[in-house]
Amino acid sequence: MDLLINPIKDYPWGSRTAIAELTGRPASGPEAEMWLGAHPAAPSRLTRDGAETTLADAVAADPVGTLGEAVAGRFGRRLPYLLKLIAVDAPLSLQVHPDAEQAADGHARGDANYTDPWHKPELVCALTPFTGLAGFRPPEQAAMLVERLHVSALQPVVAALRGGDVLGALRVLLEWPGSRRELVESVVWAASACHTPDYALVVRLARRYPEDPAVLAPLLMRRHTLAPGEALFLGAGVMHCYLEGFAVEIMACSDNVLRAGLTGKHVDVEELLRVADAAAQPLPVEPVGGAYVPPVPEFLLRRIAPGAVEVLSGSLPRIVVCVEGVVNVRAASGSEVKLRPGDSVFAAASEGPVEIGGDGLAFCAEPHM
């Protein structure tokens, strides 16, 4: 087994405390995500035969040994999942991910929106109370919330919603023809007088993005709050925006993101609306025997509670991360490591079955085979 050194992404929405405190070191700025995996944009590092290499290179050098015959046969010379610790201190961009066909086609066309030829379904499991927007409200409900602002300029948005066209309403906002700042100022003035959490969130977003009509997203979308241990799966086409909290996130090994707003990054309205699915909703995932099993083959996530001992059969590529206490990981090959908070290990398929236990809390990622 290989202890991992994992890259940390310093996106501005990240926390200055969550990942730093978990790993026992100071943070020099916002830390948004720790990536544990073999994505070429930021692969984990490990040491083999006294030399440092990346997990991506280790997989490519011996795909059958690291992945196992079944996983290598299905997914090729790549680890099919990417595990993350995600620390959200400010709202992320409003975004959506493509399905497998859209991702493959976009990448083949050389579309800059598609950095990978793979889809990006994802599952988030809360470590602390975790809040996000995901999936659209019923259009008539969204129309009522927008209309309650009494901002006459928003009548085209209300009309689209009354007609059942949520994506049409979103298009009106994203292609706003007039002064975006004036619109947002009018919305803030009106929302400040509406004393409910949805309108308060509109005001909060507007303070951060004073020229972005996408600050109205809380009125168009559903809000979800996860307690620690609760999980949500987001498939292709689900519009979403994480707002606050610390969580474990697992996804297919892809970085394909189409953004609708609440960001300084590129927004492609036409491609976004082509990929977004107005009817798509996130799915709550209840653990079965400690495993969160999504409806995709690239990954599943196991939660090993303090005091429990989990024996995982089969020969699969697994990443184990400790988030609390001390966790022991022992492989059938005889390898054994002790993990403390923030530590992680990669167990290649050639290590065989793995036993995980101790007084700590751990998460284990593996393909859903």
XYZ file of C-alpha atoms in Angstrom:
369
model
C 0.000 0.000 0.000
C 1.110 3.558 -0.703
C 0.690 6.576 1.548
C -0.537 9.513 -0.528
C 0.466 13.161 -0.701
C -2.565 14.994 -2.030
C -2.775 18.356 -3.813
C -4.949 21.096 -2.326
C -6.881 23.498 -4.555
C -6.923 27.092 -3.303
C -10.159 28.276 -4.948
C -11.401 31.535 -3.363
C -14.597 29.952 -2.006
C -12.591 27.581 0.200
C -12.201 27.516 3.976
C -9.140 28.792 5.806
C -9.645 26.290 8.629
C -11.366 23.016 7.683
C -8.651 21.201 5.708
C -5.843 22.931 7.621
C -7.176 21.831 11.011
C -7.848 18.304 9.753
C -4.248 17.955 8.559
C -2.740 19.792 11.558
C -1.039 22.682 9.795
C -1.687 26.380 9.172
C -3.343 27.601 5.971
C -1.861 30.492 4.018
C -5.197 31.218 2.303
C -8.486 29.616 1.283
C -8.290 25.830 0.831
C -11.255 24.488 -1.112
C -10.532 20.914 -2.119
C -8.069 18.132 -1.409
C -7.895 15.797 -4.426
C -7.217 12.104 -3.762
C -6.834 10.217 -7.001
C -5.208 10.086 -10.391
C -6.811 12.897 -12.380
C -4.046 14.286 -14.619
C -4.769 17.876 -13.578
C -3.778 17.183 -9.952
C -2.826 13.574 -9.189
C -1.864 12.325 -5.759
C 1.829 11.582 -5.254
C 3.450 8.514 -3.729
C 6.880 6.913 -3.362
C 7.852 3.743 -5.196
C 11.321 2.156 -4.896
C 12.663 5.286 -3.243
C 11.472 7.618 -6.015
C 8.435 9.909 -6.011
C 5.847 9.404 -8.727
C 2.182 10.178 -9.271
C -0.711 7.812 -8.808
C -1.646 8.464 -12.439
C 1.777 7.278 -13.608
C 1.671 4.266 -11.286
C -1.672 3.208 -12.760
C -0.482 3.712 -16.338
C 2.670 1.686 -15.682
C 0.778 -1.350 -14.349
C -2.959 -1.052 -14.990
C -3.804 -4.670 -14.192
C -1.735 -4.724 -10.992
C -3.110 -1.424 -9.683
C -6.684 -1.631 -10.966
C -7.322 -5.365 -11.314
C -8.361 -7.124 -14.500
C -12.082 -6.304 -14.227
C -11.595 -2.566 -13.600
C -8.843 -2.229 -16.223
C -10.991 -4.109 -18.719
C -13.943 -1.808 -18.153
C -12.273 1.587 -17.704
C -8.885 1.212 -19.363
C -5.596 2.499 -17.935
C -7.167 4.965 -15.500
C -8.576 5.055 -11.982
C -12.283 5.623 -12.677
C -13.067 7.743 -9.606
C -11.774 10.897 -7.921
C -12.161 11.360 -4.160
C -12.137 14.828 -2.596
C -12.421 16.610 0.703
C -14.405 19.759 -0.072
C -14.450 22.752 2.307
C -17.046 25.355 1.306
C -16.863 28.727 3.047
C -18.556 30.751 0.282
C -20.930 29.651 -2.501
C -19.472 27.806 -5.476
C -20.389 28.603 -9.056
C -23.860 27.649 -10.254
C -23.061 24.653 -12.452
C -24.045 21.451 -14.196
C -22.185 18.380 -15.482
C -22.656 16.558 -18.821
C -23.687 12.969 -19.344
C -21.287 10.410 -20.837
C -22.361 10.987 -24.450
C -22.197 14.782 -24.152
C -18.755 14.647 -22.542
C -17.315 12.291 -25.159
C -18.784 14.321 -28.013
C -17.687 17.690 -26.615
C -14.150 16.469 -25.985
C -13.936 14.949 -29.471
C -15.068 18.280 -30.983
C -12.315 20.085 -29.114
C -14.851 22.148 -27.175
C -12.919 23.920 -24.402
C -15.785 23.264 -21.981
C -14.848 19.574 -21.977
C -11.385 18.973 -20.549
C -12.128 15.232 -20.219
C -14.006 12.726 -22.385
C -15.835 11.403 -19.316
C -19.016 12.308 -17.493
C -18.915 13.619 -13.923
C -21.657 12.197 -11.701
C -20.868 12.940 -8.060
C -21.886 12.106 -4.508
C -21.338 14.351 -1.499
C -21.368 13.029 2.095
C -21.418 15.628 4.866
C -18.767 15.819 7.597
C -20.399 18.925 9.082
C -23.833 20.398 8.309
C -23.618 20.938 4.542
C -25.925 23.139 2.469
C -26.446 23.511 -1.258
C -28.880 24.343 -4.007
C -29.647 21.426 -6.330
C -32.406 20.838 -8.845
C -35.104 23.282 -9.906
C -38.266 24.030 -7.972
C -41.644 23.450 -9.646
C -41.927 26.399 -12.057
C -45.160 27.728 -10.558
C -43.507 27.882 -7.124
C -40.462 29.669 -8.553
C -42.747 32.116 -10.355
C -44.514 32.966 -7.098
C -41.189 33.608 -5.316
C -39.841 35.828 -8.083
C -43.133 37.704 -8.448
C -43.169 38.413 -4.711
C -40.172 40.726 -5.261
C -42.416 43.141 -7.232
C -39.532 44.014 -9.564
C -41.259 44.875 -12.842
C -38.150 44.171 -14.923
C -38.423 40.507 -13.915
C -41.804 40.000 -15.646
C -40.190 38.079 -18.568
C -38.709 35.687 -15.995
C -42.071 35.265 -14.293
C -43.802 34.749 -17.652
C -41.390 31.981 -18.622
C -41.924 30.278 -15.262
C -45.713 30.604 -15.497
C -45.368 28.850 -18.853
C -43.444 26.008 -17.226
C -40.151 26.933 -18.903
C -37.549 26.986 -16.120
C -34.599 26.954 -18.511
C -36.200 29.767 -20.499
C -36.414 31.823 -17.299
C -32.766 31.053 -16.587
C -31.841 32.133 -20.123
C -33.535 35.493 -19.594
C -31.393 36.065 -16.503
C -28.109 34.848 -18.026
C -28.605 36.951 -21.195
C -29.921 40.003 -19.377
C -29.991 42.809 -21.992
C -29.917 45.840 -19.693
C -27.771 46.941 -16.784
C -27.029 43.855 -14.737
C -25.903 45.932 -11.766
C -29.149 47.923 -11.746
C -31.178 44.722 -11.866
C -29.260 43.155 -8.974
C -29.585 46.370 -6.929
C -33.365 46.306 -7.458
C -33.501 42.642 -6.484
C -31.448 43.239 -3.328
C -33.662 46.136 -2.279
C -36.777 43.993 -2.712
C -35.333 40.775 -1.253
C -34.146 42.611 1.871
C -37.773 43.299 2.731
C -38.708 39.602 2.464
C -37.687 37.985 5.722
C -37.224 34.349 4.706
C -34.026 32.306 4.158
C -34.374 32.117 0.368
C -34.458 35.890 -0.026
C -31.689 36.332 2.541
C -29.534 34.030 0.415
C -30.265 36.138 -2.671
C -28.931 39.161 -0.780
C -25.873 37.221 0.377
C -25.061 36.130 -3.164
C -25.580 39.652 -4.484
C -22.996 41.049 -2.082
C -20.457 38.691 -3.657
C -21.661 39.024 -7.276
C -23.244 42.493 -7.623
C -23.526 42.272 -11.423
C -24.783 38.712 -11.829
C -28.531 38.054 -12.253
C -27.829 34.419 -11.289
C -28.093 35.634 -7.671
C -31.792 34.821 -8.127
C -30.942 31.103 -8.221
C -32.250 30.460 -4.656
C -35.741 31.373 -5.881
C -35.541 28.974 -8.837
C -33.909 26.023 -7.088
C -34.397 23.682 -4.153
C -32.251 23.999 -1.037
C -30.788 20.889 0.627
C -29.129 20.639 4.042
C -27.247 17.459 4.941
C -26.447 16.409 8.497
C -23.109 14.631 9.066
C -23.286 11.200 7.447
C -26.080 12.132 5.032
C -25.341 11.949 1.314
C -26.695 13.301 -1.952
C -26.033 12.015 -5.484
C -26.012 14.442 -8.415
C -26.250 12.951 -11.889
C -25.902 14.576 -15.283
C -27.912 17.712 -15.937
C -28.638 18.570 -12.290
C -28.102 22.289 -11.744
C -26.402 22.853 -8.389
C -24.393 25.185 -6.215
C -22.846 24.206 -2.883
C -23.190 26.941 -0.273
C -21.473 25.991 2.973
C -19.939 23.091 4.897
C -17.240 20.403 4.936
C -17.770 17.087 3.162
C -16.307 14.066 1.439
C -17.069 14.118 -2.267
C -16.577 11.336 -4.801
C -17.124 11.467 -8.545
C -16.193 9.885 -11.814
C -12.644 10.950 -12.675
C -13.551 14.032 -14.693
C -13.337 17.801 -14.326
C -16.058 18.730 -16.831
C -18.037 21.702 -15.484
C -20.450 24.025 -17.296
C -21.101 27.181 -15.282
C -24.219 29.331 -15.254
C -23.012 32.129 -13.009
C -21.795 33.129 -9.539
C -18.257 32.855 -10.866
C -15.429 34.766 -12.477
C -14.797 31.813 -14.785
C -16.050 31.212 -18.321
C -19.819 30.907 -18.853
C -21.114 29.348 -22.100
C -24.856 29.970 -21.965
C -25.811 27.928 -25.024
C -23.836 24.831 -24.027
C -24.982 25.118 -20.427
C -28.652 25.212 -21.423
C -28.121 22.311 -23.822
C -26.693 20.155 -21.018
C -28.959 21.267 -18.159
C -32.046 19.166 -17.485
C -34.909 21.108 -15.927
C -36.440 17.910 -14.551
C -33.240 16.389 -13.106
C -33.112 16.246 -9.314
C -30.476 15.074 -6.822
C -31.020 11.726 -5.130
C -30.622 11.196 -1.373
C -28.475 8.090 -0.831
C -28.960 6.044 2.325
C -25.972 3.904 3.355
C -26.437 0.156 3.041
C -24.056 -1.664 5.340
C -22.018 1.528 5.581
C -21.755 1.931 1.781
C -23.241 4.753 -0.269
C -23.992 3.095 -3.601
C -24.844 5.429 -6.499
C -26.431 4.388 -9.827
C -23.111 4.556 -11.714
C -20.265 2.014 -12.044
C -17.277 4.308 -11.487
C -17.493 4.562 -7.718
C -19.055 3.859 -4.386
C -18.151 5.315 -0.999
C -17.841 3.439 2.293
C -18.036 5.092 5.714
C -16.230 3.134 8.439
C -17.442 4.376 11.825
C -15.274 4.582 14.961
C -14.991 1.180 16.611
C -16.159 -0.718 13.527
C -14.022 -3.183 11.571
C -14.772 -3.510 7.868
C -13.332 -6.374 5.816
C -13.563 -5.542 2.109
C -13.336 -8.580 -0.119
C -12.155 -8.739 -3.705
C -9.242 -7.154 -5.519
C -10.131 -3.527 -6.259
C -8.192 -0.236 -6.286
C -9.128 1.548 -3.057
C -8.305 4.903 -1.461
C -8.833 5.196 2.300
C -8.789 8.565 4.068
C -8.969 9.163 7.825
C -10.984 12.173 8.992
C -11.045 11.535 12.751
C -9.043 9.546 15.325
C -6.716 6.712 14.271
C -7.539 4.144 11.594
C -5.671 0.935 10.798
C -5.631 -0.402 7.246
C -4.388 -3.933 6.677
C -4.194 -5.726 3.317
C -4.198 -9.463 2.614
C -0.733 -9.012 1.083
C 0.608 -8.235 4.566
C 0.896 -4.461 4.127
C -0.365 -2.426 7.068
C -0.551 1.322 7.755
C -1.905 3.518 10.538
C -3.729 6.679 9.451
C -4.353 9.856 11.423
C -6.654 12.737 10.434
C -5.860 13.896 6.906
C -3.758 10.811 6.096
C -4.689 8.595 3.155
C -3.494 5.422 1.485
C -3.897 3.761 -1.898
C -4.385 -0.001 -1.868
C -3.798 -1.477 -5.316
C -5.931 -4.356 -6.524
C -2.888 -6.602 -6.189
C -3.013 -6.073 -2.401
C -6.177 -8.191 -2.293
C -8.895 -7.828 0.378
C -8.493 -4.981 2.863
C -9.430 -4.665 6.553
C -10.180 -1.188 7.952
C -10.832 -0.424 11.628
C -9.829 1.520 14.715
C -11.192 4.281 16.926
C -11.350 6.769 14.056
C -13.691 7.664 11.206
C -12.598 6.698 7.714
C -13.961 6.774 4.179
C -13.027 4.297 1.486
C -13.493 4.833 -2.251
C -13.610 2.011 -4.779
C -15.231 1.207 -8.146
C -18.803 -0.073 -8.051
C -18.133 -3.442 -9.664
